[in-house]
Amino acid sequence: MKKITIAIDGHSSCGKSTMAKDLAREIGYIYIDSGAMYRCCTLFCMEQGLINADGSIQTDELERRMPEIHVSFQLNPETGRPDAYLNGENVEKRIRTMEVSSHVSPVAALPFVRAAMTAQQQEMGSKGGIVMDGRDIGTAVFPNAELKIFVTASDEIRAQRRYDELVAKGEEANFDDVLANLRERDRIDSTRAVAPLRQAPDALVLDNSHLTIPEQKQWLIDRFKERI
Ligand code: CDP
């Protein structure tokens, strides 16, 4: 059977990656977390001193050093999920902090960062059989994807999910900061000039505010079966 391309886009912290990972595992496809790639670029900036004290980015220097950023994924046998590697180092835990979350959207808005990551994502998905989640997968990275899903949920529910996730990982978190961060990221992601977050006209919309994880998984599997 021909393997298709599945694009899952939507707002911050609405559970896209949980959905995408579960679906990929169930149907034997490769899962790619495109947000992790932008988080890796952001971690690189933070570690190389390319983010100034006021939060601004040293864009000329970052553009010059983009060829030094290599992102890859390797399956973690313990979790059964792919971990992100930046230049050969496992950075899965370090890219999920609030500090990375607070800088990632301005980094991801830079056109040369998007061009580099989009090219890598298109290469990773060139043979189909992929589930990729992000902001612009169905609109810019794979506009011809056979199945496109646009996920959303209320701000408060999304913030609560992300807050619970951070606390479960032992991170210090404050609910109001998490809520403010996801609203700010949505604002920047939706208004940037290149590949803004928006629903593709042919995407199916899922508001998962009141769905359990097994319910949303079933919804997605049903859509996949319809499409193939
Ligand atoms: O999991 P969460 O919703 O917090 O976000 P993520 O998927 O890890 O993405 C982090 C950030 O990367 C987003 O807020 C966007 O600024 C950026 N991003 C993007 O610009 N394009 C994508 N395809 C994926 C993420």
Tab-separated table of C-alpha atoms and ligand atoms in Angstrom:
chain	number	residue	atom	x	y	z
A	1	MET	CA	0.000	0.000	0.000
A	2	LYS	CA	1.306	3.471	-0.887
A	3	LYS	CA	2.510	5.365	2.159
A	4	ILE	CA	1.068	8.852	2.439
A	5	THR	CA	2.262	12.090	4.055
A	6	ILE	CA	0.408	13.308	7.139
A	7	ALA	CA	0.722	16.943	8.258
A	8	ILE	CA	-0.464	17.914	11.746
A	9	ASP	CA	-0.395	21.646	12.455
A	10	GLY	CA	-1.852	23.824	15.151
A	11	HIS	CA	-1.410	26.084	18.135
A	12	SER	CA	1.214	25.713	20.866
A	13	SER	CA	0.846	22.942	23.417
A	14	CYS	CA	-2.359	21.428	22.061
A	15	GLY	CA	-1.066	17.870	22.111
A	16	LYS	CA	-0.078	17.613	18.457
A	17	SER	CA	3.086	15.708	19.191
A	18	THR	CA	1.314	13.132	21.384
A	19	MET	CA	-1.221	12.573	18.603
A	20	ALA	CA	1.396	12.450	15.894
A	21	LYS	CA	3.697	10.052	17.782
A	22	ASP	CA	0.853	7.696	18.689
A	23	LEU	CA	-0.446	7.645	15.132
A	24	ALA	CA	2.998	7.058	13.624
A	25	ARG	CA	3.636	4.159	15.981
A	26	GLU	CA	0.232	2.617	15.281
A	27	ILE	CA	0.566	2.744	11.480
A	28	GLY	CA	4.321	2.123	11.221
A	29	TYR	CA	5.226	5.568	9.851
A	30	ILE	CA	8.163	7.802	10.783
A	31	TYR	CA	7.355	10.666	13.152
A	32	ILE	CA	9.153	14.007	12.825
A	33	ASP	CA	8.707	16.776	15.391
A	34	SER	CA	9.502	19.901	13.360
A	35	GLY	CA	9.150	22.080	16.469
A	36	ALA	CA	12.083	20.188	18.019
A	37	MET	CA	14.212	21.351	15.079
A	38	TYR	CA	13.409	25.027	15.790
A	39	ARG	CA	14.021	24.359	19.480
A	40	CYS	CA	17.474	22.932	18.592
A	41	CYS	CA	18.310	26.100	16.610
A	42	THR	CA	17.242	28.131	19.646
A	43	LEU	CA	19.368	26.060	22.040
A	44	PHE	CA	22.326	26.575	19.697
A	45	CYS	CA	21.753	30.366	19.877
A	46	MET	CA	21.515	30.307	23.669
A	47	GLU	CA	24.648	28.205	24.104
A	48	GLN	CA	26.688	30.200	21.599
A	49	GLY	CA	25.757	33.570	23.118
A	50	LEU	CA	23.714	34.651	20.085
A	51	ILE	CA	20.798	35.903	22.194
A	52	ASN	CA	21.336	39.298	23.809
A	53	ALA	CA	20.247	40.191	27.350
A	54	ASP	CA	17.181	42.002	25.954
A	55	GLY	CA	16.130	38.838	24.074
A	56	SER	CA	17.144	40.132	20.632
A	57	ILE	CA	19.003	37.734	18.334
A	58	GLN	CA	22.372	38.307	16.683
A	59	THR	CA	20.877	37.497	13.296
A	60	ASP	CA	23.911	38.168	11.074
A	61	GLU	CA	26.069	35.890	13.211
A	62	LEU	CA	23.373	33.211	13.352
A	63	GLU	CA	22.945	33.317	9.577
A	64	ARG	CA	26.702	32.924	9.117
A	65	ARG	CA	26.739	29.961	11.518
A	66	MET	CA	23.613	28.150	10.255
A	67	PRO	CA	25.740	25.520	8.444
A	68	GLU	CA	27.035	24.481	11.894
A	69	ILE	CA	23.537	23.387	13.004
A	70	HIS	CA	22.765	19.732	12.333
A	71	VAL	CA	19.578	18.296	13.773
A	72	SER	CA	18.740	14.604	13.715
A	73	PHE	CA	16.455	12.174	15.513
A	74	GLN	CA	17.140	8.751	17.046
A	75	LEU	CA	14.659	6.375	18.547
A	76	ASN	CA	14.967	6.170	22.317
A	77	PRO	CA	14.430	2.476	23.150
A	78	GLU	CA	13.212	3.338	26.673
A	79	THR	CA	10.436	5.724	25.625
A	80	GLY	CA	9.839	4.246	22.157
A	81	ARG	CA	9.929	7.819	20.835
A	82	PRO	CA	12.525	9.774	18.872
A	83	ASP	CA	14.936	12.030	20.776
A	84	ALA	CA	16.358	15.187	19.160
A	85	TYR	CA	20.112	15.446	18.621
A	86	LEU	CA	21.958	18.702	18.012
A	87	ASN	CA	25.325	18.130	16.367
A	88	GLY	CA	25.392	14.539	17.608
A	89	GLU	CA	24.409	15.325	21.197
A	90	ASN	CA	21.108	14.231	22.742
A	91	VAL	CA	19.347	17.493	23.661
A	92	GLU	CA	15.809	16.130	24.074
A	93	LYS	CA	15.496	17.313	27.670
A	94	ARG	CA	17.292	20.630	27.200
A	95	ILE	CA	15.114	21.813	24.303
A	96	ARG	CA	11.883	21.449	26.327
A	97	THR	CA	12.642	24.071	28.999
A	98	MET	CA	10.670	27.300	29.450
A	99	GLU	CA	13.817	29.244	28.562
A	100	VAL	CA	13.932	27.656	25.106
A	101	SER	CA	10.146	28.153	24.782
A	102	SER	CA	10.566	31.842	25.529
A	103	HIS	CA	13.072	32.395	22.681
A	104	VAL	CA	11.968	29.893	20.048
A	105	SER	CA	9.298	31.850	18.166
A	106	PRO	CA	11.539	34.839	17.269
A	107	VAL	CA	14.241	32.393	16.114
A	108	ALA	CA	11.690	30.398	14.074
A	109	ALA	CA	10.437	33.596	12.415
A	110	LEU	CA	13.828	34.257	10.756
A	111	PRO	CA	13.512	33.470	7.033
A	112	PHE	CA	16.971	31.865	6.743
A	113	VAL	CA	16.244	29.578	9.736
A	114	ARG	CA	12.955	28.507	8.120
A	115	ALA	CA	14.615	27.913	4.758
A	116	ALA	CA	17.240	25.629	6.324
A	117	MET	CA	14.767	23.647	8.452
A	118	THR	CA	12.158	23.374	5.681
A	119	ALA	CA	14.762	21.914	3.314
A	120	GLN	CA	15.744	19.296	5.928
A	121	GLN	CA	12.094	18.456	6.644
A	122	GLN	CA	11.290	18.013	2.951
A	123	GLU	CA	14.301	15.733	2.590
A	124	MET	CA	13.211	13.650	5.630
A	125	GLY	CA	9.718	13.236	4.177
A	126	SER	CA	10.646	12.800	0.537
A	127	LYS	CA	9.605	9.127	0.444
A	128	GLY	CA	6.253	9.519	2.221
A	129	GLY	CA	5.312	7.316	5.173
A	130	ILE	CA	5.766	10.244	7.502
A	131	VAL	CA	3.768	12.020	10.198
A	132	MET	CA	5.158	15.519	10.781
A	133	ASP	CA	3.787	18.030	13.245
A	134	GLY	CA	4.380	21.765	13.449
A	135	ARG	CA	2.940	25.071	12.312
A	136	ASP	CA	3.453	25.167	8.548
A	137	ILE	CA	3.659	21.514	7.524
A	138	GLY	CA	0.394	21.417	5.554
A	139	THR	CA	0.841	24.940	4.166
A	140	ALA	CA	4.545	25.295	3.355
A	141	VAL	CA	6.569	22.104	3.947
A	142	PHE	CA	4.212	19.529	2.396
A	143	PRO	CA	1.407	21.471	0.687
A	144	ASN	CA	0.491	18.266	-1.175
A	145	ALA	CA	0.197	16.098	1.953
A	146	GLU	CA	-2.660	13.617	1.520
A	147	LEU	CA	-3.941	14.111	5.081
A	148	LYS	CA	-3.812	17.466	6.863
A	149	ILE	CA	-5.059	18.053	10.388
A	150	PHE	CA	-5.301	21.404	12.164
A	151	VAL	CA	-5.475	21.007	15.948
A	152	THR	CA	-6.557	23.508	18.508
A	153	ALA	CA	-7.906	23.755	22.072
A	154	SER	CA	-8.719	26.585	24.472
A	155	ASP	CA	-5.778	28.626	25.810
A	156	GLU	CA	-6.373	27.601	29.412
A	157	ILE	CA	-6.594	23.904	28.634
A	158	ARG	CA	-3.415	24.054	26.552
A	159	ALA	CA	-1.575	25.919	29.314
A	160	GLN	CA	-2.742	23.402	31.909
A	161	ARG	CA	-1.484	20.491	29.785
A	162	ARG	CA	1.931	22.113	29.281
A	163	TYR	CA	2.158	23.074	32.961
A	164	ASP	CA	1.384	19.474	34.011
A	165	GLU	CA	3.970	18.183	31.555
A	166	LEU	CA	6.703	20.479	32.919
A	167	VAL	CA	5.860	19.618	36.533
A	168	ALA	CA	5.881	15.887	35.717
A	169	LYS	CA	9.410	16.336	34.345
A	170	GLY	CA	10.503	18.021	37.561
A	171	GLU	CA	10.797	21.485	35.955
A	172	GLU	CA	9.893	24.595	37.887
A	173	ALA	CA	6.794	26.046	36.296
A	174	ASN	CA	4.268	28.783	36.917
A	175	PHE	CA	0.843	28.440	35.277
A	176	ASP	CA	0.517	32.151	34.404
A	177	ASP	CA	3.972	32.189	32.783
A	178	VAL	CA	3.117	29.087	30.738
A	179	LEU	CA	-0.183	30.661	29.603
A	180	ALA	CA	1.519	33.961	28.688
A	181	ASN	CA	4.251	32.092	26.796
A	182	LEU	CA	1.871	30.067	24.672
A	183	ARG	CA	-0.233	33.132	23.814
A	184	GLU	CA	2.867	35.075	22.846
A	185	ARG	CA	4.203	32.199	20.729
A	186	ASP	CA	0.847	31.843	18.965
A	187	ARG	CA	0.871	35.585	18.267
A	188	ILE	CA	4.399	35.562	16.806
A	189	ASP	CA	3.849	32.275	14.924
A	190	SER	CA	0.589	33.544	13.360
A	191	THR	CA	1.837	36.987	12.328
A	192	ARG	CA	5.323	36.278	10.972
A	193	ALA	CA	5.989	37.081	7.321
A	194	VAL	CA	7.248	33.640	6.256
A	195	ALA	CA	5.086	30.519	6.594
A	196	PRO	CA	2.804	31.828	9.356
A	197	LEU	CA	0.688	29.434	11.408
A	198	ARG	CA	-2.652	29.128	9.661
A	199	GLN	CA	-5.089	26.414	8.772
A	200	ALA	CA	-4.613	24.992	5.269
A	201	PRO	CA	-7.911	25.253	3.336
A	202	ASP	CA	-7.985	21.470	2.917
A	203	ALA	CA	-7.131	20.637	6.564
A	204	LEU	CA	-9.565	18.841	8.873
A	205	VAL	CA	-10.000	20.714	12.143
A	206	LEU	CA	-9.802	18.994	15.505
A	207	ASP	CA	-10.620	20.920	18.673
A	208	ASN	CA	-9.393	18.489	21.309
A	209	SER	CA	-10.283	20.652	24.357
A	210	HIS	CA	-12.596	17.956	25.682
A	211	LEU	CA	-11.139	14.793	24.186
A	212	THR	CA	-9.098	12.233	26.086
A	213	ILE	CA	-5.858	10.973	24.546
A	214	PRO	CA	-7.440	7.612	23.522
A	215	GLU	CA	-10.400	9.497	21.964
A	216	GLN	CA	-8.195	11.786	19.907
A	217	LYS	CA	-6.053	8.841	18.851
A	218	GLN	CA	-9.132	7.013	17.595
A	219	TRP	CA	-10.365	10.119	15.762
A	220	LEU	CA	-7.040	10.386	13.969
A	221	ILE	CA	-6.881	6.698	13.067
A	222	ASP	CA	-10.396	6.947	11.610
A	223	ARG	CA	-9.331	9.942	9.467
A	224	PHE	CA	-6.237	8.026	8.321
A	225	LYS	CA	-8.305	4.981	7.345
A	226	GLU	CA	-10.737	7.175	5.409
A	227	ARG	CA	-7.877	8.791	3.523
A	228	ILE	CA	-6.087	5.629	2.497
B	1	CDP	O1	5.118	21.639	21.527
B	1	CDP	P1	4.855	23.114	21.427
B	1	CDP	O2	3.470	23.396	20.975
B	1	CDP	O3	5.263	23.881	22.617
B	1	CDP	O4	5.760	23.740	20.292
B	1	CDP	P2	6.759	23.042	19.309
B	1	CDP	O5	6.008	22.212	18.315
B	1	CDP	O6	7.847	22.413	20.081
B	1	CDP	O7	7.322	24.313	18.492
B	1	CDP	C1	8.093	25.299	19.133
B	1	CDP	C2	8.091	26.558	18.285
B	1	CDP	O8	8.780	26.299	17.054
B	1	CDP	C3	6.752	27.120	17.866
B	1	CDP	O9	6.166	27.978	18.830
B	1	CDP	C4	7.100	27.869	16.594
B	1	CDP	O10	7.610	29.154	16.890
B	1	CDP	C5	8.215	27.045	16.004
B	1	CDP	N1	7.763	26.155	14.930
B	1	CDP	C6	7.631	26.671	13.663
B	1	CDP	O11	7.826	27.851	13.467
B	1	CDP	N2	7.313	25.858	12.624
B	1	CDP	C7	7.096	24.559	12.820
B	1	CDP	N3	6.801	23.798	11.754
B	1	CDP	C8	7.192	24.005	14.110
B	1	CDP	C9	7.507	24.830	15.165
